[in-house]
Tab-separated table of C-alpha atoms and ligand atoms in Angstrom:
chain	number	residue	atom	x	y	z
U	1	UNK	CA	17.356	-15.734	-13.999
U	2	UNK	CA	20.320	-13.079	-14.286
U	3	UNK	CA	21.963	-12.438	-10.991
U	4	UNK	CA	24.484	-10.233	-13.116
U	5	UNK	CA	23.923	-6.237	-12.772
U	6	UNK	CA	25.558	-4.353	-16.514
U	7	UNK	CA	28.039	-1.920	-16.089
U	8	UNK	CA	24.643	0.748	-16.510
U	9	UNK	CA	22.856	-1.159	-14.248
U	10	UNK	CA	25.253	-0.321	-11.631
U	11	UNK	CA	25.221	3.206	-13.063
U	12	UNK	CA	21.251	3.384	-12.422
U	13	UNK	CA	21.851	2.345	-9.034
U	14	UNK	CA	24.307	4.884	-8.109
U	15	UNK	CA	22.179	7.850	-10.035
U	16	UNK	CA	19.215	6.227	-7.368
U	17	UNK	CA	21.655	6.081	-4.569
U	18	UNK	CA	22.465	9.712	-4.910
U	19	UNK	CA	18.360	11.874	-5.909
U	20	UNK	CA	17.624	9.432	-2.027
U	21	UNK	CA	20.149	11.594	-1.215
U	22	UNK	CA	19.906	14.854	-2.194
U	23	UNK	CA	15.704	14.267	-1.845
U	24	UNK	CA	14.768	12.200	0.360
U	25	UNK	CA	16.183	15.627	3.448
U	26	UNK	CA	16.096	15.060	6.991
U	27	UNK	CA	12.380	16.660	7.035
U	28	UNK	CA	11.725	13.726	5.405
U	29	UNK	CA	13.258	11.820	7.098
U	30	UNK	CA	12.789	12.919	10.648
U	31	UNK	CA	8.167	12.668	9.780
U	32	UNK	CA	9.448	9.461	8.179
U	33	UNK	CA	11.460	7.927	11.609
U	34	UNK	CA	8.197	8.119	13.320
U	35	UNK	CA	5.857	6.539	10.896
U	36	UNK	CA	4.241	3.241	11.370
U	37	UNK	CA	2.662	2.814	7.105
U	38	UNK	CA	5.320	3.931	5.692
U	39	UNK	CA	3.394	6.971	4.921
U	40	UNK	CA	2.861	9.664	5.279
U	41	UNK	CA	-0.456	12.503	5.880
U	42	UNK	CA	-1.077	14.371	3.040
U	43	UNK	CA	1.982	17.220	3.108
U	44	UNK	CA	4.374	15.356	3.489
U	45	UNK	CA	3.081	12.431	0.336
U	46	UNK	CA	2.649	15.418	-1.608
U	47	UNK	CA	5.833	16.670	-0.964
U	48	UNK	CA	7.875	14.145	-1.491
U	49	UNK	CA	5.810	12.825	-4.463
U	50	UNK	CA	5.976	15.814	-5.604
U	51	UNK	CA	9.751	15.157	-5.441
U	52	UNK	CA	9.547	12.128	-7.478
U	53	UNK	CA	7.136	14.060	-10.335
U	54	UNK	CA	9.604	16.814	-10.665
U	55	UNK	CA	12.950	13.634	-11.431
U	56	UNK	CA	10.929	11.821	-14.084
U	57	UNK	CA	10.218	8.286	-11.220
U	58	UNK	CA	6.548	8.866	-9.545
U	59	UNK	CA	5.819	6.044	-11.572
U	60	UNK	CA	7.781	3.539	-12.691
U	61	UNK	CA	5.771	1.075	-14.342
U	62	UNK	CA	4.249	3.601	-16.763
U	63	UNK	CA	4.527	3.379	-20.112
U	64	UNK	CA	7.046	6.854	-21.209
U	65	UNK	CA	4.011	7.872	-23.899
U	66	UNK	CA	2.389	8.440	-19.930
U	67	UNK	CA	5.099	10.562	-18.027
U	68	UNK	CA	6.567	6.845	-17.154
U	69	UNK	CA	10.829	7.244	-16.945
U	70	UNK	CA	10.252	4.170	-20.352
U	71	UNK	CA	12.506	2.433	-17.486
U	72	UNK	CA	13.455	-1.429	-17.764
U	73	UNK	CA	11.806	-3.964	-15.458
U	74	UNK	CA	16.235	-4.472	-14.504
U	75	UNK	CA	15.889	-0.904	-13.588
U	76	UNK	CA	12.457	-0.637	-12.031
U	77	UNK	CA	13.767	-3.260	-9.627
U	78	UNK	CA	16.882	-0.956	-8.493
U	79	UNK	CA	14.268	1.745	-7.934
U	80	UNK	CA	12.937	0.282	-5.866
U	81	UNK	CA	14.811	-1.607	-3.694
U	82	UNK	CA	17.386	1.620	-3.722
U	83	UNK	CA	14.118	3.751	-2.167
U	84	UNK	CA	13.118	0.862	0.162
U	85	UNK	CA	16.644	0.120	1.808
U	86	UNK	CA	17.119	4.357	2.258
U	87	UNK	CA	13.613	3.971	3.763
U	88	UNK	CA	12.218	6.407	1.544
U	89	UNK	CA	8.280	7.152	2.070
U	90	UNK	CA	6.224	5.114	-0.210
U	91	UNK	CA	3.857	6.349	-2.847
U	92	UNK	CA	-0.493	6.593	-2.458
U	93	UNK	CA	-0.839	3.667	-4.161
U	94	UNK	CA	-4.545	4.125	-5.323
U	95	UNK	CA	-3.890	6.294	-7.976
U	96	UNK	CA	-0.484	5.899	-10.245
U	97	UNK	CA	-0.277	1.574	-9.571
U	98	UNK	CA	-3.626	0.725	-9.389
U	99	UNK	CA	-6.516	2.748	-11.405
U	100	UNK	CA	-3.863	4.209	-13.606
U	101	UNK	CA	-3.277	1.279	-15.768
U	102	UNK	CA	-7.315	0.579	-15.847
U	103	UNK	CA	-7.653	4.038	-17.497
U	104	UNK	CA	-4.759	3.744	-19.439
U	105	UNK	CA	-6.725	0.599	-20.192
U	106	UNK	CA	-10.507	0.330	-19.881
U	107	UNK	CA	-10.546	4.412	-20.267
U	108	UNK	CA	-11.252	7.127	-22.308
U	109	UNK	CA	-9.115	9.189	-24.317
U	110	UNK	CA	-10.547	12.359	-22.447
U	111	UNK	CA	-10.517	10.097	-19.055
U	112	UNK	CA	-7.168	9.947	-19.196
U	113	UNK	CA	-6.128	13.142	-20.713
U	114	UNK	CA	-7.997	14.329	-17.406
U	115	UNK	CA	-6.803	11.800	-14.193
U	116	UNK	CA	-3.700	10.982	-15.902
U	117	UNK	CA	-1.802	13.584	-15.816
U	118	UNK	CA	-3.104	15.229	-12.826
U	119	UNK	CA	-2.029	11.734	-11.084
U	120	UNK	CA	1.125	11.856	-12.287
U	121	UNK	CA	1.372	14.869	-11.040
U	122	UNK	CA	-0.533	14.709	-7.558
U	123	UNK	CA	-2.289	17.221	-7.852
U	124	UNK	CA	-4.861	14.986	-7.109
U	125	UNK	CA	-5.102	12.571	-4.605
U	126	UNK	CA	-7.684	8.428	-4.779
U	127	UNK	CA	-9.209	5.460	-2.583
U	128	UNK	CA	-10.907	2.238	-3.607
U	129	UNK	CA	-14.158	1.440	-2.252
U	130	UNK	CA	-14.250	-1.944	-3.442
U	131	UNK	CA	-15.254	-3.311	0.560
U	132	UNK	CA	-19.089	-3.321	1.624
U	133	UNK	CA	-19.978	-4.182	4.379
U	134	UNK	CA	-21.032	-7.706	3.501
U	135	UNK	CA	-18.710	-7.889	0.866
U	136	UNK	CA	-15.072	-8.646	1.312
U	137	UNK	CA	-13.522	-11.716	0.188
U	138	UNK	CA	-16.600	-11.862	-1.923
U	139	UNK	CA	-16.551	-9.602	-3.536
U	140	UNK	CA	-18.845	-9.853	-6.579
U	141	UNK	CA	-21.966	-10.034	-3.922
U	142	UNK	CA	-21.154	-6.040	-3.585
U	143	UNK	CA	-25.307	-4.217	-3.641
U	144	UNK	CA	-23.727	0.006	-3.575
U	145	UNK	CA	-26.275	0.284	-7.055
U	146	UNK	CA	-25.670	3.371	-9.033
U	147	UNK	CA	-29.742	3.875	-11.321
U	148	UNK	CA	-29.122	5.284	-14.673
U	149	UNK	CA	-30.915	8.909	-15.009
U	150	UNK	CA	-30.175	10.455	-18.277
U	151	UNK	CA	-26.627	10.815	-18.540
U	152	UNK	CA	-25.855	10.439	-14.804
U	153	UNK	CA	-26.058	6.948	-12.272
U	154	UNK	CA	-27.729	7.603	-8.381
U	155	UNK	CA	-25.528	5.877	-5.926
U	156	UNK	CA	-26.546	5.260	-3.450
U	157	UNK	CA	-25.208	2.382	-0.216
U	158	UNK	CA	-21.639	1.645	1.863
U	159	UNK	CA	-17.949	2.046	1.151
U	160	UNK	CA	-15.853	0.215	4.132
U	161	UNK	CA	-12.078	0.225	5.394
U	162	UNK	CA	-11.740	3.370	2.174
U	163	UNK	CA	-7.312	3.783	2.578
U	164	UNK	CA	-6.968	7.693	2.452
U	165	UNK	CA	-10.577	8.462	1.645
U	166	UNK	CA	-9.881	11.932	4.089
U	167	UNK	CA	-7.755	13.417	2.288
U	168	UNK	CA	-8.717	11.534	-1.361
U	169	UNK	CA	-10.645	14.041	-4.418
U	170	UNK	CA	-11.479	10.578	-6.291
U	171	UNK	CA	-12.946	7.273	-5.307
U	172	UNK	CA	-13.034	4.767	-7.723
U	173	UNK	CA	-15.965	2.328	-7.129
U	174	UNK	CA	-17.081	-0.725	-8.200
U	175	UNK	CA	-20.919	-0.163	-7.978
U	176	UNK	CA	-23.963	-2.739	-8.866
U	177	UNK	CA	-25.677	-1.651	-12.159
U	178	UNK	CA	-27.812	-4.072	-12.855
U	179	UNK	CA	-29.917	-7.016	-10.768
U	180	UNK	CA	-31.242	-9.267	-13.767
U	181	UNK	CA	-27.314	-9.498	-14.937
U	182	UNK	CA	-25.032	-12.364	-12.436
U	183	UNK	CA	-23.499	-11.381	-9.351
U	184	UNK	CA	-20.179	-10.571	-11.521
U	185	UNK	CA	-22.115	-8.807	-14.941
U	186	UNK	CA	-23.702	-6.606	-13.786
U	187	UNK	CA	-20.659	-4.065	-11.542
U	188	UNK	CA	-19.994	-1.474	-13.581
U	189	UNK	CA	-16.623	1.023	-12.068
U	190	UNK	CA	-16.892	4.027	-11.803
U	191	UNK	CA	-14.695	7.271	-10.836
U	192	UNK	CA	-16.663	9.699	-8.137
U	193	UNK	CA	-16.062	12.345	-7.358
U	194	UNK	CA	-15.364	12.835	-3.438
U	195	UNK	CA	-17.095	16.378	-3.158
U	196	UNK	CA	-19.913	15.261	-4.762
U	197	UNK	CA	-23.047	16.085	-2.618
U	198	UNK	CA	-24.390	13.337	-0.785
U	199	UNK	CA	-20.912	11.645	0.708
U	200	UNK	CA	-20.374	11.408	3.703
U	201	UNK	CA	-16.751	10.042	5.190
U	202	UNK	CA	-16.800	9.063	9.207
U	203	UNK	CA	-13.044	7.640	10.370
U	204	UNK	CA	-12.463	4.173	11.418
U	205	UNK	CA	-10.138	3.762	14.177
U	206	UNK	CA	-7.767	0.291	14.354
U	207	UNK	CA	-6.192	-1.526	16.714
U	208	UNK	CA	-3.226	0.885	17.242
U	209	UNK	CA	-4.607	3.815	18.063
U	210	UNK	CA	-4.297	6.658	15.556
U	211	UNK	CA	-3.235	9.664	17.133
U	212	UNK	CA	-4.770	12.711	15.107
U	213	UNK	CA	-3.946	12.476	11.857
U	214	UNK	CA	-2.705	9.371	11.561
U	215	UNK	CA	-6.504	9.221	10.364
U	216	UNK	CA	-6.685	5.468	7.509
U	217	UNK	CA	-9.220	4.019	7.064
U	218	UNK	CA	-12.707	5.662	7.130
U	219	UNK	CA	-17.075	4.184	5.999
U	220	UNK	CA	-17.611	5.816	2.816
U	221	UNK	CA	-22.287	6.786	2.761
U	222	UNK	CA	-23.420	7.780	-0.790
U	223	UNK	CA	-26.840	8.671	-0.130
U	224	UNK	CA	-28.549	10.044	-3.859
U	225	UNK	CA	-25.108	11.427	-5.158
U	226	UNK	CA	-25.222	11.672	-8.408
U	227	UNK	CA	-22.048	10.964	-11.017
U	228	UNK	CA	-22.088	11.794	-14.795
U	229	UNK	CA	-22.030	8.688	-16.972
U	230	UNK	CA	-18.890	10.782	-18.530
U	231	UNK	CA	-17.202	9.047	-15.486
U	232	UNK	CA	-18.088	5.460	-16.134
U	233	UNK	CA	-14.400	3.148	-17.404
U	234	UNK	CA	-15.114	0.295	-19.525
U	235	UNK	CA	-18.953	-0.731	-20.578
U	236	UNK	CA	-21.680	-0.534	-18.071
U	237	UNK	CA	-21.758	-4.347	-16.557
U	238	UNK	CA	-17.342	-4.600	-17.801
U	239	UNK	CA	-16.641	-3.020	-13.833
U	240	UNK	CA	-15.641	-7.150	-12.746
U	241	UNK	CA	-12.665	-7.502	-15.408
U	242	UNK	CA	-11.562	-4.459	-14.337
U	243	UNK	CA	-11.930	-4.932	-11.110
U	244	UNK	CA	-9.606	-8.151	-10.995
U	245	UNK	CA	-7.056	-6.026	-14.159
U	246	UNK	CA	-6.462	-4.039	-10.814
U	247	UNK	CA	-6.443	-6.232	-8.322
U	248	UNK	CA	-2.818	-8.233	-10.356
U	249	UNK	CA	-1.055	-3.896	-9.880
U	250	UNK	CA	-1.924	-4.488	-5.867
U	251	UNK	CA	-0.557	-7.472	-5.200
U	252	UNK	CA	2.052	-7.418	-7.295
U	253	UNK	CA	4.395	-4.684	-5.381
U	254	UNK	CA	8.184	-5.309	-4.168
U	255	UNK	CA	9.189	-6.536	-0.747
U	256	UNK	CA	12.161	-7.854	-0.186
U	257	UNK	CA	13.618	-4.121	-0.313
U	258	UNK	CA	11.137	-2.585	2.896
U	259	UNK	CA	11.748	-6.422	5.037
U	260	UNK	CA	15.330	-5.621	4.653
U	261	UNK	CA	14.959	-2.605	6.012
U	262	UNK	CA	12.746	-3.038	8.664
U	263	UNK	CA	15.059	-6.086	9.301
U	264	UNK	CA	18.008	-4.214	9.702
U	265	UNK	CA	15.379	-2.011	11.877
U	266	UNK	CA	15.307	-4.666	14.751
U	267	UNK	CA	19.699	-5.403	14.044
U	268	UNK	CA	19.847	-1.385	14.932
U	269	UNK	CA	17.792	-2.131	17.713
U	270	UNK	CA	19.010	-5.665	19.661
U	271	UNK	CA	23.125	-3.717	19.739
U	272	UNK	CA	21.402	-0.479	21.508
U	273	UNK	CA	19.130	-3.397	24.961
U	274	UNK	CA	20.658	-5.505	27.485
U	275	UNK	CA	20.057	-9.906	27.123
U	276	UNK	CA	18.039	-11.316	29.973
U	277	UNK	CA	22.079	-12.753	30.430
U	278	UNK	CA	23.553	-9.015	31.267
U	279	UNK	CA	24.866	-8.694	27.041
U	280	UNK	CA	23.517	-6.907	24.265
U	281	UNK	CA	20.636	-8.197	23.174
U	282	UNK	CA	22.263	-9.098	19.470
U	283	UNK	CA	24.835	-11.777	21.166
U	284	UNK	CA	21.853	-14.140	22.250
U	285	UNK	CA	21.656	-17.670	21.247
U	286	UNK	CA	18.444	-17.180	20.887
U	287	UNK	CA	17.658	-13.988	19.740
U	288	UNK	CA	20.206	-14.225	16.073
U	289	UNK	CA	19.038	-17.292	16.112
U	290	UNK	CA	15.274	-15.725	15.026
U	291	UNK	CA	16.997	-13.356	12.934
U	292	UNK	CA	18.400	-15.235	11.027
U	293	UNK	CA	15.380	-17.090	9.771
U	294	UNK	CA	13.830	-14.413	9.437
U	295	UNK	CA	17.379	-12.986	7.471
U	296	UNK	CA	17.187	-16.467	5.582
U	297	UNK	CA	12.813	-15.381	4.534
U	298	UNK	CA	13.406	-12.133	3.514
U	299	UNK	CA	16.608	-14.261	1.329
U	300	UNK	CA	13.344	-16.119	-0.339
U	301	UNK	CA	11.367	-13.701	0.096
U	302	UNK	CA	13.935	-11.025	-2.389
U	303	UNK	CA	14.880	-14.269	-4.702
U	304	UNK	CA	11.290	-14.568	-5.798
U	305	UNK	CA	10.423	-11.193	-6.897
U	306	UNK	CA	13.611	-11.384	-8.711
U	307	UNK	CA	13.388	-14.806	-10.340
U	308	UNK	CA	9.008	-13.255	-10.785
U	309	UNK	CA	10.825	-9.316	-12.509
U	310	UNK	CA	13.466	-11.548	-14.480
U	311	UNK	CA	9.931	-12.975	-16.194
U	312	UNK	CA	8.412	-10.011	-16.596
U	313	UNK	CA	11.488	-8.890	-18.403
U	314	UNK	CA	11.227	-11.132	-20.724
U	315	UNK	CA	7.404	-10.909	-21.803
U	316	UNK	CA	5.646	-12.760	-19.246
U	317	UNK	CA	3.620	-11.718	-17.508
U	318	UNK	CA	2.950	-11.536	-13.704
U	319	UNK	CA	-0.395	-12.412	-13.971
U	320	UNK	CA	-2.148	-14.910	-9.967
U	321	UNK	CA	2.145	-14.745	-9.181
U	322	UNK	CA	1.729	-11.535	-7.749
U	323	UNK	CA	-0.657	-13.622	-5.001
U	324	UNK	CA	2.271	-15.458	-4.051
U	325	UNK	CA	4.160	-12.062	-3.625
U	326	UNK	CA	1.109	-10.126	-1.595
U	327	UNK	CA	1.815	-13.436	0.805
U	328	UNK	CA	5.016	-14.160	1.209
U	329	UNK	CA	5.833	-10.126	1.637
U	330	UNK	CA	3.690	-9.634	4.196
U	331	UNK	CA	4.059	-12.096	6.225
U	332	UNK	CA	7.371	-11.497	6.672
U	333	UNK	CA	6.273	-8.767	7.791
U	334	UNK	CA	3.495	-8.942	10.143
U	335	UNK	CA	7.262	-11.559	12.098
U	336	UNK	CA	10.061	-8.505	12.072
U	337	UNK	CA	7.101	-6.880	13.733
U	338	UNK	CA	6.882	-9.131	16.010
U	339	UNK	CA	10.514	-10.322	16.528
U	340	UNK	CA	10.504	-5.971	17.495
U	341	UNK	CA	8.227	-6.112	19.583
U	342	UNK	CA	10.243	-8.182	21.944
U	343	UNK	CA	13.319	-6.728	21.446
U	344	UNK	CA	12.316	-3.569	23.401
U	345	UNK	CA	10.179	-5.227	25.543
U	346	UNK	CA	7.952	-3.454	28.116
U	347	UNK	CA	9.764	-0.504	27.049
U	348	UNK	CA	7.570	0.242	23.862
U	349	UNK	CA	4.360	-0.465	26.169
U	350	UNK	CA	4.360	3.847	26.807
U	351	UNK	CA	3.074	5.011	23.026
U	352	UNK	CA	0.356	2.207	23.063
U	353	UNK	CA	-2.083	4.935	22.627
U	354	UNK	CA	-4.872	2.833	24.090
U	355	UNK	CA	-3.185	2.668	28.004
U	356	UNK	CA	-1.402	5.371	27.764
U	357	UNK	CA	-4.089	8.308	25.907
U	358	UNK	CA	-4.245	11.218	28.600
U	359	UNK	CA	0.701	11.468	27.738
U	360	UNK	CA	-0.973	11.058	24.329
U	361	UNK	CA	-3.275	13.998	24.523
U	362	UNK	CA	-0.807	16.731	25.944
U	363	UNK	CA	1.601	16.406	23.223
U	364	UNK	CA	4.842	17.822	25.238
U	365	UNK	CA	4.640	14.916	28.383
U	366	UNK	CA	7.867	13.470	28.171
U	367	UNK	CA	7.556	10.048	27.003
U	368	UNK	CA	9.483	7.095	28.145
U	369	UNK	CA	11.673	4.541	26.683
U	370	UNK	CA	14.156	5.335	23.789
U	371	UNK	CA	13.321	7.260	20.613
U	372	UNK	CA	13.676	4.090	18.645
U	373	UNK	CA	10.985	2.520	20.697
U	374	UNK	CA	8.599	4.568	20.094
U	375	UNK	CA	7.470	3.223	16.418
U	376	UNK	CA	7.326	-0.293	16.939
U	377	UNK	CA	4.350	-1.306	18.667
U	378	UNK	CA	1.791	0.828	16.335
U	379	UNK	CA	3.556	-0.834	13.603
U	380	UNK	CA	3.136	-3.924	15.352
U	381	UNK	CA	-0.922	-3.354	15.504
U	382	UNK	CA	-1.191	-1.788	12.514
U	383	UNK	CA	0.442	-4.506	10.467
U	384	UNK	CA	-1.285	-6.950	11.647
U	385	UNK	CA	-3.590	-5.205	8.206
U	386	UNK	CA	-1.555	-6.771	5.488
U	387	UNK	CA	-2.632	-9.902	5.864
U	388	UNK	CA	-6.041	-8.267	5.453
U	389	UNK	CA	-6.186	-5.743	2.335
U	390	UNK	CA	-6.026	-6.092	-0.748
U	391	UNK	CA	-7.292	-10.068	0.289
U	392	UNK	CA	-6.433	-11.798	2.841
U	393	UNK	CA	-4.258	-14.460	3.126
U	394	UNK	CA	-6.549	-17.467	2.824
U	395	UNK	CA	-8.138	-15.671	-0.795
U	396	UNK	CA	-4.300	-15.654	-2.070
U	397	UNK	CA	-3.728	-19.191	-0.748
U	398	UNK	CA	-6.471	-20.523	-2.786
U	399	UNK	CA	-5.847	-17.721	-5.872
U	400	UNK	CA	-2.243	-19.904	-6.291
U	401	UNK	CA	-3.621	-23.098	-5.093
U	402	UNK	CA	-5.695	-22.762	-8.549
U	403	UNK	CA	-3.660	-20.621	-10.411
U	404	UNK	CA	-0.557	-21.351	-9.562
U	405	UNK	CA	-0.071	-24.777	-9.051
U	406	UNK	CA	-3.540	-25.804	-11.280
U	407	UNK	CA	-4.856	-28.159	-7.353
H	501	LIG	C1	-6.701	-2.054	7.059
H	501	LIG	C2	-7.245	-1.789	5.923
H	501	LIG	C3	-7.025	-1.413	4.512
H	501	LIG	C4	-8.357	-1.271	3.983
H	501	LIG	N1	-8.466	-0.608	2.706
H	501	LIG	C5	-8.977	-1.194	1.423
H	501	LIG	C6	-9.445	-0.073	1.132
H	501	LIG	O1	-8.619	0.633	0.396
H	501	LIG	N2	-10.306	-0.278	0.081
H	501	LIG	C7	-10.912	-1.276	-0.264
H	501	LIG	O2	-12.268	-1.706	-1.266
H	501	LIG	N3	-10.851	-2.421	0.601
H	501	LIG	C8	-10.122	-2.155	2.077
H	501	LIG	N4	-10.042	-2.587	2.857
H	501	LIG	C9	-10.988	-4.322	2.575
H	501	LIG	C10	-10.677	-6.034	2.348
H	501	LIG	O3	-9.768	-5.012	1.070
H	501	LIG	C11	-10.911	-6.300	3.174
H	501	LIG	O4	-11.764	-6.316	4.709
H	501	LIG	C12	-10.673	-7.616	2.606
H	501	LIG	O5	-11.270	-8.171	1.366
H	501	LIG	C13	-11.630	-8.870	3.285
H	501	LIG	O6	-12.518	-8.770	3.613
H	501	LIG	P1	-13.901	-8.686	4.862
H	501	LIG	O7	-12.918	-7.887	5.829
H	501	LIG	O8	-15.039	-9.075	4.396
H	501	LIG	O9	-13.953	-9.836	5.293
H	501	LIG	P2	-14.224	-11.966	4.983
H	501	LIG	O10	-13.993	-12.166	3.706
H	501	LIG	O11	-15.341	-12.434	5.811
H	501	LIG	O12	-13.149	-12.702	5.678
H	501	LIG	C14	-13.361	-13.096	7.681
H	501	LIG	C15	-12.251	-14.592	6.840
H	501	LIG	O13	-13.245	-15.713	6.276
H	501	LIG	C16	-11.756	-15.853	5.898
H	501	LIG	N5	-12.521	-16.233	4.680
H	501	LIG	C17	-13.115	-15.759	3.789
H	501	LIG	N6	-13.330	-16.535	2.531
H	501	LIG	C18	-12.639	-17.362	2.241
H	501	LIG	C19	-12.275	-19.022	1.698
H	501	LIG	N7	-12.811	-18.650	0.060
H	501	LIG	N8	-12.088	-19.265	1.623
H	501	LIG	C20	-10.766	-19.811	2.886
H	501	LIG	N9	-11.292	-18.084	4.061
H	501	LIG	C21	-12.198	-17.262	4.084
H	501	LIG	C22	-10.655	-15.232	5.166
H	501	LIG	O14	-8.682	-15.317	5.117
H	501	LIG	C23	-11.022	-13.929	6.538
H	501	LIG	O15	-9.930	-14.653	7.874
H	501	LIG	C24	-9.484	-2.601	3.792
H	501	LIG	C25	-9.068	-4.127	4.911
H	501	LIG	C26	-8.307	-3.329	6.704
H	501	LIG	C27	-7.868	-4.486	7.305
């Protein structure tokens, strides 16, 4: 693995830094300072993504023929590292990172022309309709049915935990098109217009008690929803192949820079907080030890990412190793959020919505505690999700055991 950056790569990093300094403006920074998820509301998200698009940097992983910047894996890594370390909003992943590679590989020319440019320009947003009330880890047991009626499918059933379904213009959805075939072979991959008659979206509040505008996950119901057969991606019954291909992209993101950024925030909080013995919390021996342990963990995640990206630049596919990144990245993220909670102590309490609902319902009421304490507890509760979504930690361990270690 080569850890030296060439002169061109260093110049590229400077170019990215200069662009971030200008594009990541004060308004976006103020919104992000209070975001517990790393994302903004739809309008904020669209504003940031349009800036990326205008610069040609919206989809670092896309091939140039579809509008990607044509970067090397090292440039992609540097871009993720710089935007992560600057605390920039993350790009809504369901479009450019998840459904787009599936459309590129399995979609028709008409689907590519219709969906790829609009997704790149953030003119449409997507949600992922995989999980159902009784099908999560065991996804291939899904029951939402698509019955053929002429040149349409008629959809009935329900999807759950659907992130951003309340904004999404389109859903990529796994449906059962056959009950005779084996569990996997009966599944198809459909693109569904979220404005279709018969779709309803019910919000599901999470543990962090979302404020208005912060709604994150939903249950989506389909009642005789008609979807043109032209919206089928790949062949009927090929949905499981598409679904697995997509999951490699969902799990294979980079975490190193985000982890460094979050740990740096904890360090700043600990420098401002008093310790029990009167000095700064940052100088407390026990706290420092735990901070350093996490720093080592972050270095290990970053080194693993670099090693895998180095292999990708040499032509290897990331494959099941994406499960290693997902597992180590999310569990470290949770550990950092736990240390942040300890750093602010009781100053975090006023920011838990369920305990202080009457304060939250008066938006201009003064809130106790320093501003930096505001996102810490909501973020801690919110990050419990990271070891569940995209496949739980237990499921990732099973994949690593079987497909990476060959056990
Ligand atoms: C915040 C959030 C956002 C999400 N967003 C989306 C989305 O946008 N679209 C979407 O389709 N889904 C989404 N999901 C759903 C997510 O993918 C599922 O929750 C996840 O796959 C787990 O499924 P489940 O909830 O049905 O739990 P279950 O599968 O019922 O698992 C329950 C427990 O059993 C364990 N378990 C299950 N099988 C095994 C096994 N074989 N070996 C060992 N342990 C096992 C699990 O690890 C878990 O601890 C989201 C979930 C969350 C929390």
